[in-house]
Short mmCIF file of C-alpha atoms in Angstrom, two decimals:
data_model
loop_
_atom_site.label_atom_id
_atom_site.label_comp_id
_atom_site.label_asym_id
_atom_site.label_seq_id
_atom_site.Cartn_x
_atom_site.Cartn_y
_atom_site.Cartn_z
CA MET D 1 80.94 228.84 181.39
CA PRO D 2 80.21 227.35 177.96
CA ARG D 3 77.77 224.57 176.99
CA ASN D 4 78.68 221.06 178.23
CA PRO D 5 80.01 219.26 175.08
CA SER D 6 78.73 215.87 176.30
CA THR D 7 75.22 216.79 177.33
CA GLY D 8 74.65 220.02 175.44
CA VAL D 9 73.42 221.70 178.67
CA TYR D 10 74.38 225.36 179.14
CA SER D 11 75.16 226.56 182.69
CA LYS D 12 75.53 230.26 183.21
CA PRO D 13 78.56 231.58 185.16
CA ALA D 14 78.35 231.99 188.96
CA GLY D 15 77.54 235.49 190.23
CA THR D 16 75.05 236.24 187.48
CA THR D 17 71.90 235.76 189.58
CA PRO D 18 71.35 239.28 191.07
CA ALA D 19 69.24 240.31 194.05
CA VAL D 20 67.36 243.60 194.58
CA GLY D 21 69.69 246.35 195.65
CA GLN D 22 72.79 244.29 194.87
CA VAL D 23 75.72 246.03 193.19
CA ILE D 24 76.44 244.16 189.93
CA ASP D 25 79.96 242.81 189.54
CA PRO D 26 80.94 243.38 185.90
CA ALA D 27 83.30 240.34 185.70
CA PRO D 28 80.73 237.48 185.84
CA TRP D 29 78.22 239.45 183.78
CA ASN D 30 80.79 240.10 181.10
CA ALA D 31 81.57 236.34 181.11
CA LEU D 32 77.84 235.60 180.71
CA THR D 33 77.40 237.87 177.73
CA THR D 34 80.58 236.44 176.14
CA ASP D 35 79.26 232.88 176.62
CA LEU D 36 75.86 233.81 175.19
CA GLY D 37 77.48 235.36 172.15
CA ASN D 38 79.66 232.31 171.60
CA GLU D 39 76.73 229.90 171.90
CA ILE D 40 74.56 231.93 169.56
CA THR D 41 77.42 231.89 167.06
CA ASN D 42 77.78 228.08 167.49
CA SER D 43 74.04 227.50 166.93
CA LEU D 44 72.82 226.30 163.47
CA PRO D 45 70.80 229.04 161.72
CA ARG D 46 67.28 227.86 160.88
CA ASP D 47 67.45 229.66 157.53
CA GLY D 48 70.43 227.52 156.45
CA SER D 49 72.69 230.53 156.00
CA ALA D 50 75.63 228.73 157.66
CA PRO D 51 76.69 225.07 157.71
CA MET D 52 77.69 222.81 160.58
CA THR D 53 81.42 222.84 161.36
CA ALA D 54 81.33 219.41 163.06
CA PRO D 55 79.24 216.19 162.64
CA LEU D 56 75.54 216.55 163.49
CA LYS D 57 74.50 214.01 166.14
CA ALA D 58 70.89 212.88 166.05
CA ALA D 59 68.91 210.68 168.40
CA SER D 60 68.98 206.93 167.51
CA GLY D 61 65.23 206.93 167.05
CA THR D 62 63.00 204.00 166.02
CA VAL D 63 61.17 202.93 162.89
CA SER D 64 58.06 204.74 164.13
CA ALA D 65 59.91 207.75 165.60
CA PRO D 66 63.07 208.30 163.53
CA GLY D 67 65.98 210.31 164.96
CA VAL D 68 65.78 212.62 161.95
CA GLY D 69 62.26 213.35 160.78
CA PHE D 70 60.19 216.11 159.26
CA ALA D 71 57.89 218.67 160.85
CA SER D 72 55.05 217.74 158.50
CA ASN D 73 55.64 213.98 158.86
CA PRO D 74 57.79 213.03 161.86
CA GLN D 75 57.39 209.30 161.10
CA THR D 76 59.39 209.59 157.85
CA GLY D 77 63.14 209.92 158.13
CA LEU D 78 66.32 208.21 159.37
CA TYR D 79 66.94 206.06 162.40
CA LEU D 80 69.66 203.79 163.76
CA LYS D 81 68.96 200.06 163.41
CA GLY D 82 70.54 197.38 165.55
CA GLY D 83 74.15 196.62 164.79
CA GLY D 84 74.88 200.22 163.89
CA LEU D 85 72.99 200.01 160.57
CA LEU D 86 71.24 203.04 159.14
CA GLY D 87 67.49 202.62 158.68
CA PHE D 88 65.02 204.47 156.51
CA THR D 89 61.38 204.74 157.44
CA GLN D 90 58.36 206.02 155.55
CA ASN D 91 55.22 206.67 157.57
CA GLY D 92 56.62 204.39 160.27
CA VAL D 93 57.39 201.50 157.89
CA ASP D 94 60.96 200.33 157.31
CA VAL D 95 62.29 200.78 153.74
CA THR D 96 64.78 198.19 152.40
CA PHE D 97 67.28 199.12 149.71
CA GLU D 98 69.07 196.68 147.35
CA LYS D 99 72.65 195.81 148.12
CA VAL D 100 75.34 196.84 145.69
CA SER D 101 75.81 194.20 142.97
CA VAL D 102 79.28 192.66 143.28
CA TYR D 103 80.91 190.92 140.29
CA ALA D 104 83.50 188.16 140.60
CA ALA D 105 84.94 185.51 138.27
CA LYS D 106 85.19 181.89 139.39
CA SER D 107 87.40 179.30 137.72
CA GLY D 108 86.29 176.23 139.70
CA ASP D 109 83.86 174.83 142.24
CA TYR D 110 82.39 177.33 144.68
CA THR D 111 79.96 177.49 147.61
CA ALA D 112 77.60 180.48 147.60
CA LEU D 113 77.43 182.27 150.97
CA ALA D 114 75.07 184.72 152.64
CA SER D 115 77.55 187.49 151.78
CA ASP D 116 76.98 186.73 148.07
CA ASP D 117 73.51 188.26 148.23
CA ASN D 118 72.98 190.14 144.93
CA ALA D 119 76.38 189.00 143.62
CA VAL D 120 77.06 188.21 139.97
CA HIS D 121 79.51 185.33 139.53
CA ARG D 122 80.88 184.39 136.11
CA PHE D 123 82.22 180.83 135.94
CA THR D 124 85.00 180.56 133.35
CA ALA D 125 85.19 176.74 133.47
CA ALA D 126 82.94 173.78 134.15
CA ALA D 127 82.17 173.76 137.87
CA THR D 128 79.80 172.75 140.63
CA LEU D 129 78.14 175.61 142.50
CA THR D 130 76.98 174.50 145.95
CA LEU D 131 74.29 176.62 147.60
CA SER D 132 74.49 177.03 151.36
CA ALA D 133 71.41 175.99 153.33
CA ALA D 134 68.37 178.05 152.42
CA ALA D 135 67.73 178.88 156.07
CA THR D 136 71.28 180.23 156.34
CA LEU D 137 70.97 182.39 153.24
CA GLY D 138 67.49 183.57 154.23
CA ALA D 139 64.44 184.68 152.34
CA ASN D 140 65.03 187.17 149.51
CA TRP D 141 68.70 186.19 149.10
CA HIS D 142 69.38 186.30 145.37
CA TYR D 143 72.28 185.58 143.09
CA CYS D 144 73.18 185.63 139.38
CA VAL D 145 75.25 182.87 137.73
CA ILE D 146 76.88 183.13 134.28
CA ALA D 147 78.30 179.99 132.63
CA ASP D 148 81.11 181.25 130.40
CA GLY D 149 83.54 178.38 129.87
CA GLY D 150 81.66 175.20 130.73
CA ASP D 151 78.44 173.85 132.20
CA VAL D 152 77.75 174.85 135.82
CA THR D 153 75.93 172.33 138.02
CA ILE D 154 73.95 174.18 140.70
CA ASP D 155 73.55 171.90 143.72
CA PRO D 156 71.54 172.95 146.82
CA THR D 157 72.64 171.53 150.18
CA GLY D 158 71.25 168.18 151.32
CA SER D 159 67.70 167.47 150.19
CA GLU D 160 66.90 171.07 149.30
CA THR D 161 65.76 171.77 145.75
CA ILE D 162 66.07 174.32 142.99
CA ASP D 163 62.96 174.70 140.84
CA GLY D 164 61.78 171.49 142.50
CA ALA D 165 64.78 169.43 141.33
CA ALA D 166 67.83 168.16 143.17
CA THR D 167 70.20 170.01 140.80
CA LEU D 168 70.11 172.39 137.88
CA VAL D 169 72.69 172.25 135.07
CA LEU D 170 73.29 175.67 133.54
CA LYS D 171 74.60 175.14 130.01
CA ASN D 172 77.69 176.98 128.86
CA GLY D 173 76.81 180.35 127.38
CA TYR D 174 73.72 180.95 129.49
CA SER D 175 72.90 182.71 132.76
CA VAL D 176 70.30 182.28 135.49
CA ASN D 177 69.02 184.32 138.44
CA ILE D 178 68.50 182.37 141.68
CA ILE D 179 66.33 183.47 144.62
CA CYS D 180 65.98 181.85 148.05
CA SER D 181 62.64 181.54 149.83
CA GLY D 182 64.30 180.59 153.10
CA ALA D 183 63.42 176.94 152.51
CA ALA D 184 64.15 176.28 148.82
CA PHE D 185 65.61 177.90 145.71
CA PHE D 186 63.93 179.09 142.54
CA THR D 187 65.13 180.61 139.26
CA ASP D 188 63.75 182.90 136.61
CA LYS D 189 63.04 179.70 134.61
CA LEU D 190 65.49 180.63 131.83
CA ALA D 191 66.34 176.99 131.11
CA ALA D 192 62.64 176.11 130.97
CA ARG D 193 61.95 178.95 128.55
CA ILE D 194 64.80 177.83 126.29
CA GLN D 195 63.43 174.30 126.30
CA SER D 196 59.94 175.56 125.55
CA LYS D 197 61.24 177.57 122.62
CA ALA D 198 63.23 174.61 121.33
CA ASP D 199 60.11 172.46 121.53
CA SER D 200 57.96 174.73 119.39
CA SER D 201 56.09 172.34 117.12
CA ALA D 202 55.60 174.90 114.35
CA VAL D 203 58.93 174.18 112.64
CA GLY D 204 58.25 170.56 111.62
CA ASP D 205 60.31 167.37 111.55
CA PHE D 206 63.86 167.23 110.24
CA VAL D 207 67.42 166.02 110.68
CA VAL D 208 70.28 168.41 109.97
CA GLY D 209 73.78 166.95 109.99
CA LEU D 210 74.31 164.12 112.52
CA ILE D 211 75.92 162.15 109.68
CA LEU D 212 76.76 158.58 110.74
CA SER D 213 80.12 156.97 109.95
CA ASN D 214 82.27 154.08 111.13
CA ASN D 215 84.64 155.27 113.83
CA SER D 216 88.18 155.39 112.44
CA SER D 217 89.75 153.70 115.49
CA ASN D 218 87.03 151.13 116.18
CA PRO D 219 85.03 150.77 112.94
CA ASN D 220 83.51 147.40 113.87
CA THR D 221 81.95 148.54 117.13
CA HIS D 222 81.78 152.34 117.28
CA VAL D 223 79.79 154.87 115.26
CA ASP D 224 80.50 158.60 114.97
CA PHE D 225 77.78 161.21 114.65
CA ALA D 226 78.72 164.58 113.16
CA SER D 227 77.39 167.75 114.77
CA GLY D 228 73.81 168.61 113.95
CA SER D 229 70.24 168.67 115.23
CA ALA D 230 66.98 166.77 115.03
CA ARG D 231 63.33 167.61 115.55
CA SER D 232 60.21 165.49 115.66
CA GLY D 233 56.87 166.99 116.59
CA SER D 234 57.41 169.04 119.73
CA SER D 235 60.88 167.68 120.59
CA PHE D 236 64.22 169.16 119.53
CA VAL D 237 67.86 168.40 120.33
CA SER D 238 71.20 169.53 118.95
CA SER D 239 74.85 168.61 119.27
CA ALA D 240 77.54 171.23 118.65
CA ALA D 241 80.34 168.67 118.42
CA SER D 242 80.85 165.19 116.98
CA PHE D 243 79.64 162.33 119.14
CA THR D 244 80.58 158.64 119.34
CA LYS D 245 78.54 155.66 120.52
CA ARG D 246 79.52 152.00 121.02
CA LEU D 247 77.22 149.22 119.75
CA THR D 248 78.77 146.55 121.98
CA GLY D 249 77.32 147.73 125.28
CA THR D 250 74.10 148.85 126.91
CA PHE D 251 73.29 152.53 127.14
CA ALA D 252 75.33 154.84 129.31
CA ALA D 253 75.38 158.61 129.03
CA GLY D 254 78.09 160.38 127.08
CA THR D 255 80.26 160.08 124.02
CA GLY D 256 82.14 156.79 123.63
CA ALA D 257 79.79 154.93 125.98
CA GLY D 258 77.52 152.00 125.17
CA GLY D 259 74.38 152.65 123.20
CA LEU D 260 72.10 149.58 123.17
CA ASP D 261 68.71 149.95 124.79
CA ALA D 262 68.89 146.32 125.92
CA GLY D 263 70.65 143.01 125.32
CA ALA D 264 73.83 142.38 123.35
CA VAL D 265 74.81 143.04 119.77
CA ALA D 266 73.76 140.26 117.37
CA ALA D 267 74.88 138.99 113.97
CA ASN D 268 73.08 140.04 110.78
CA ALA D 269 70.89 142.41 112.77
CA THR D 270 69.50 145.92 112.35
CA TYR D 271 70.01 148.73 114.87
CA PHE D 272 68.17 152.02 114.57
CA ALA D 273 69.90 155.10 116.01
CA TYR D 274 67.66 157.50 117.93
CA ALA D 275 68.64 161.00 119.02
CA LEU D 276 68.03 161.61 122.73
CA ARG D 277 67.67 164.79 124.74
CA LYS D 278 68.55 164.79 128.43
CA ASP D 279 65.72 166.57 130.21
CA ALA D 280 67.91 168.11 132.93
CA ASP D 281 70.29 170.02 130.65
CA LEU D 282 68.99 169.50 127.06
CA SER D 283 72.22 167.69 126.10
CA PHE D 284 72.47 165.28 123.14
CA ASP D 285 72.91 161.52 123.23
CA VAL D 286 72.07 158.45 121.12
CA VAL D 287 70.49 155.06 121.82
CA PHE D 288 70.48 152.02 119.50
CA SER D 289 67.47 149.72 119.28
CA THR D 290 66.26 146.90 117.04
CA SER D 291 62.85 148.55 117.15
CA PRO D 292 61.96 150.57 114.03
CA THR D 293 59.61 152.73 116.11
CA ILE D 294 60.07 154.85 119.22
CA GLY D 295 57.24 152.97 120.90
CA GLY D 296 59.21 149.71 120.76
CA ILE D 297 62.39 151.02 122.41
CA THR D 298 63.23 149.57 125.82
CA THR D 299 63.39 152.63 128.06
CA THR D 300 64.67 151.04 131.28
CA LEU D 301 68.04 152.77 130.92
CA LEU D 302 66.62 156.01 129.53
CA THR D 303 65.10 157.62 132.63
CA GLY D 304 65.42 161.40 132.34
CA TYR D 305 65.69 161.37 128.53
CA THR D 306 63.30 162.29 125.73
CA ILE D 307 63.56 160.15 122.60
CA VAL D 308 63.47 162.73 119.83
CA LYS D 309 63.83 161.06 116.42
CA CYS D 310 65.42 158.23 114.45
CA VAL D 311 68.53 159.67 112.78
CA GLY D 312 70.07 156.60 111.14
CA VAL D 313 70.46 152.84 110.98
CA LEU D 314 73.22 150.23 111.23
CA VAL D 315 73.45 146.71 109.83
CA THR D 316 75.75 144.07 111.34
CA ASP D 317 77.43 141.20 109.49
CA GLY D 318 77.76 137.51 110.40
CA SER D 319 80.44 138.36 112.97
CA SER D 320 78.23 140.97 114.71
CA ASN D 321 80.43 143.75 113.36
CA ILE D 322 79.03 146.96 111.91
CA ARG D 323 79.13 146.70 108.13
CA PRO D 324 81.39 149.48 106.80
CA PHE D 325 79.31 152.11 105.07
CA VAL D 326 79.26 155.66 103.73
CA LEU D 327 76.25 157.91 104.35
CA TYR D 328 75.54 160.35 101.53
CA PRO D 329 73.02 163.23 101.35
CA ARG D 330 69.33 162.44 101.56
CA ASP D 331 69.93 159.34 103.69
CA GLU D 332 71.66 157.25 101.03
CA TYR D 333 73.80 154.44 102.50
CA THR D 334 76.46 152.69 100.45
CA PHE D 335 78.25 149.58 101.71
CA VAL D 336 82.00 149.87 101.33
CA THR D 337 81.95 146.24 100.14
CA PRO D 338 78.87 145.22 98.11
CA VAL D 339 76.98 142.27 99.57
CA LYS D 340 76.31 139.32 97.26
CA ASP D 341 72.80 138.30 98.32
CA ALA D 342 72.22 135.77 95.55
CA ALA D 343 74.83 133.61 93.82
CA ASN D 344 73.73 131.26 91.05
CA THR D 345 70.28 131.17 92.62
CA THR D 346 67.57 129.36 90.67
CA ILE D 347 64.74 131.44 89.24
CA SER D 348 61.66 130.57 87.24
CA THR D 349 58.46 132.01 85.95
CA THR D 350 57.02 131.64 89.44
CA SER D 351 57.40 134.86 91.40
CA ALA D 352 59.33 134.45 94.67
CA LEU D 353 60.59 136.62 97.49
CA LEU D 354 64.34 137.22 97.77
CA SER D 355 65.96 138.32 101.04
CA ILE D 356 68.68 140.95 100.75
CA THR D 357 71.01 142.81 103.11
CA VAL D 358 69.10 145.92 104.17
CA PRO D 359 67.54 147.10 107.44
CA ASN D 360 64.86 144.87 108.91
CA GLY D 361 61.47 146.06 110.09
CA VAL D 362 61.11 148.99 107.68
CA LYS D 363 60.70 149.55 103.99
CA VAL D 364 63.83 150.89 102.32
CA LYS D 365 64.86 151.45 98.72
CA ALA D 366 67.61 148.93 97.99
CA LYS D 367 70.40 149.76 95.55
CA LEU D 368 70.69 146.53 93.53
CA ARG D 369 72.81 145.15 90.69
CA PHE D 370 72.08 141.76 89.15
CA GLU D 371 72.96 139.25 86.45
CA VAL D 372 70.89 136.48 84.92
CA THR D 373 71.74 133.47 82.78
CA SER D 374 69.42 130.98 81.14
CA SER D 375 69.51 128.05 78.76
CA ALA D 376 66.73 129.83 76.90
CA THR D 377 67.93 132.05 74.11
CA THR D 378 65.55 134.79 75.19
CA ASN D 379 64.81 135.53 78.79
CA ALA D 380 64.23 138.51 81.05
CA LEU D 381 64.65 139.11 84.78
CA LEU D 382 62.31 141.33 86.77
CA ILE D 383 63.17 142.33 90.35
CA HIS D 384 60.51 144.59 91.89
CA ASP D 385 58.74 145.96 94.95
CA PRO D 386 56.71 143.27 96.77
CA ALA D 387 53.95 145.85 97.24
CA GLN D 388 53.25 145.47 93.51
CA GLY D 389 52.07 141.93 94.06
CA ILE D 390 52.77 139.14 91.53
CA LEU D 391 54.24 140.43 88.26
CA VAL D 392 55.15 138.52 85.12
CA ALA D 393 58.53 139.03 83.44
CA GLY D 394 58.79 139.59 79.70
CA ILE D 395 58.14 142.08 76.98
CA ALA D 396 54.63 140.82 76.48
CA ALA D 397 53.85 141.13 80.20
CA ASP D 398 55.34 143.41 82.91
CA GLY D 399 58.80 143.84 81.37
CA GLY D 400 62.14 143.33 83.03
CA ASN D 401 65.19 145.11 84.41
CA ALA D 402 67.83 142.73 83.03
CA GLY D 403 68.10 142.46 79.23
CA ALA D 404 67.18 139.46 77.11
CA VAL D 405 69.69 136.59 76.80
CA GLN D 406 70.38 136.40 73.08
CA VAL D 407 72.59 133.34 73.26
CA ALA D 408 71.81 130.31 75.42
CA SER D 409 73.72 130.33 78.72
CA ASN D 410 74.89 133.87 78.10
CA PHE D 411 74.56 136.59 80.78
CA ALA D 412 72.41 139.71 80.95
CA VAL D 413 73.07 142.45 83.50
CA GLY D 414 70.99 145.19 85.04
CA SER D 415 70.60 147.49 88.05
CA GLN D 416 67.77 149.28 89.79
CA ASP D 417 66.74 150.88 93.08
CA VAL D 418 63.88 148.77 94.42
CA TRP D 419 61.68 149.25 97.46
CA THR D 420 61.62 146.32 99.90
CA ASN D 421 58.98 145.05 102.28
CA THR D 422 59.51 145.24 106.06
CA SER D 423 61.15 141.80 106.04
CA LYS D 424 64.17 142.80 103.92
CA GLN D 425 62.72 141.23 100.75
CA VAL D 426 62.16 142.06 97.11
CA ARG D 427 60.35 139.94 94.50
CA GLN D 428 62.11 138.22 91.62
CA VAL D 429 60.68 136.45 88.56
CA ALA D 430 61.98 135.48 85.10
CA GLY D 431 60.49 134.83 81.69
CA ALA D 432 62.08 131.37 81.71
CA ALA D 433 64.06 129.19 84.08
CA GLY D 434 67.57 130.34 84.86
CA ASN D 435 69.97 131.50 87.56
CA ILE D 436 70.66 134.92 89.05
CA TRP D 437 73.30 136.81 91.01
CA VAL D 438 72.28 139.86 93.07
CA TRP D 439 74.56 142.43 94.72
CA THR D 440 73.27 144.93 97.26
CA ASP D 441 75.27 148.18 97.12
CA GLY D 442 73.30 149.88 99.88
CA PHE D 443 69.93 151.45 100.46
CA TYR D 444 67.95 154.63 101.10
CA PHE D 445 66.48 154.91 104.59
CA PRO D 446 64.56 158.20 104.87
CA CYS D 447 65.02 159.99 108.21
CA GLY D 448 64.25 163.52 107.05
CA ARG D 449 67.89 164.38 106.31
CA ASN D 450 68.03 166.62 103.22
CA ALA D 451 71.78 167.18 103.09
#
C-alpha cells in the first residue's frame, strides 16, 4: 500500500514479511516493489534535478527552531507566527520587515487608524487629522501626511501630544512624517527646521511689500496689508495674500478681525502696525499699538505669537477715524487731504515749537508747505528740525525756507521736508513778527521698506 497522505508514514503490503522455508507469493511482493518504485519517484531529489509537483509542507517551527532552516545554521530560516503570519528568523532572532506603503487621497477630516501604518495620505483640502490613541496604534506605527490643498491640523486623541504640543498645523504645500512611541507622537521636525531656516539672522532687517492702505469698504476703521514679508533680527514672517485688520477692536487672530493690543481707538492718536508670526504654524497677523517700540506693546492677547517688526503707522483724526492716506515706496505717506496745522498763527523772532499732524513718539520727516505774511517789508520764515536747537531766521543768520516779503502784508510761500522730534513738533522762527499757515502733506516713517 502507498504512503499515508496525512501522516507521510509508509506501510508495506501484507504478506511481504517472509519466514525461513516459506514459499514466496509473487502477488504481495510485486505490490511491494511497485509501491517502492512509486514512492522513490514521488520523493524530492536532493540534487534538485526535479521540482515538487504539489505544495511543500514544513513544520510550523519557532523563532529559535524554524520550520525551514539550513544545515549549517538551523536557527536561520522561516517559521509560522501566531495568527498564521510568516516569520523570519536570523540566528534565533525575529526579523521584522516594513509594510508596503499605501497611498490614498483625503478631501476632508480623517482619523488615522492602526491599519494606516506606513501609509501616505495626501490631503487635498484643509482638514483636521485625528490620531487614534497612541496605545492603540502601538510603538513604531508611522505615517506620512502631505498638505496639498490647505492646512492640515494634526490632533492627537485626548491629552496626548505631538512633538510635545497639543496639535501641529501642517502648512499647505508641506509634508511631515509621524511616528508613535506607544504613548505619544513625534515628527521628523520638518516644521521646526523650516522655522529655524526662516529665522536665520544672517539676512538682516527688512520689509518687502506689506503696503498699507485704507480698506475700500471700511476706510475709516479697516486697513489692508498687501502680500509681503518682514524680518527683524532672528525673526521672519510672510503673507502670501492680502490681509485686513480692524482698528476698532482688540486683537483677534485672522484677517478682518480686531487689531488693537489694548483699549479702544482714540482721536488724534498714533497706532503702529507690527507684523506678527504665530508660533504654531508660522502664519502672518498684525497688531496695532500706540507704543513706538516692541517692548511697549501690551502682549496679553498675543500669547503664542512672536512680534517680528513694525511695518507701518496710522494716524487718526478728531473723530477717531483713520486719516485717508497713500503709502508710496520707501515708506512715504501722503494724506489724501492735506492737514492745515497752522492758520494765521503768530510768529516772531523768538523760536517756538509747532505741533503738526504726524506720528507721535517717533521722529519722522514731515512733508510741509507754508506761507508767511508780515507788516515788515522784508521778512523770512525758517521751519526746521528741533534737533538743531535755536536758529535765527534771515539772510544774515541761519537763512529761511520761505522767501522775503517785498511788500508789507504780502505773502511768501515755501515747502520743505523737515524732521520732527518725538512729540510731533518742528521749530519755527521769523526774521520779524508776522503770521504763518502750515500744511502737512504727509511724512516719511522709515520701516526698512525699499519699494
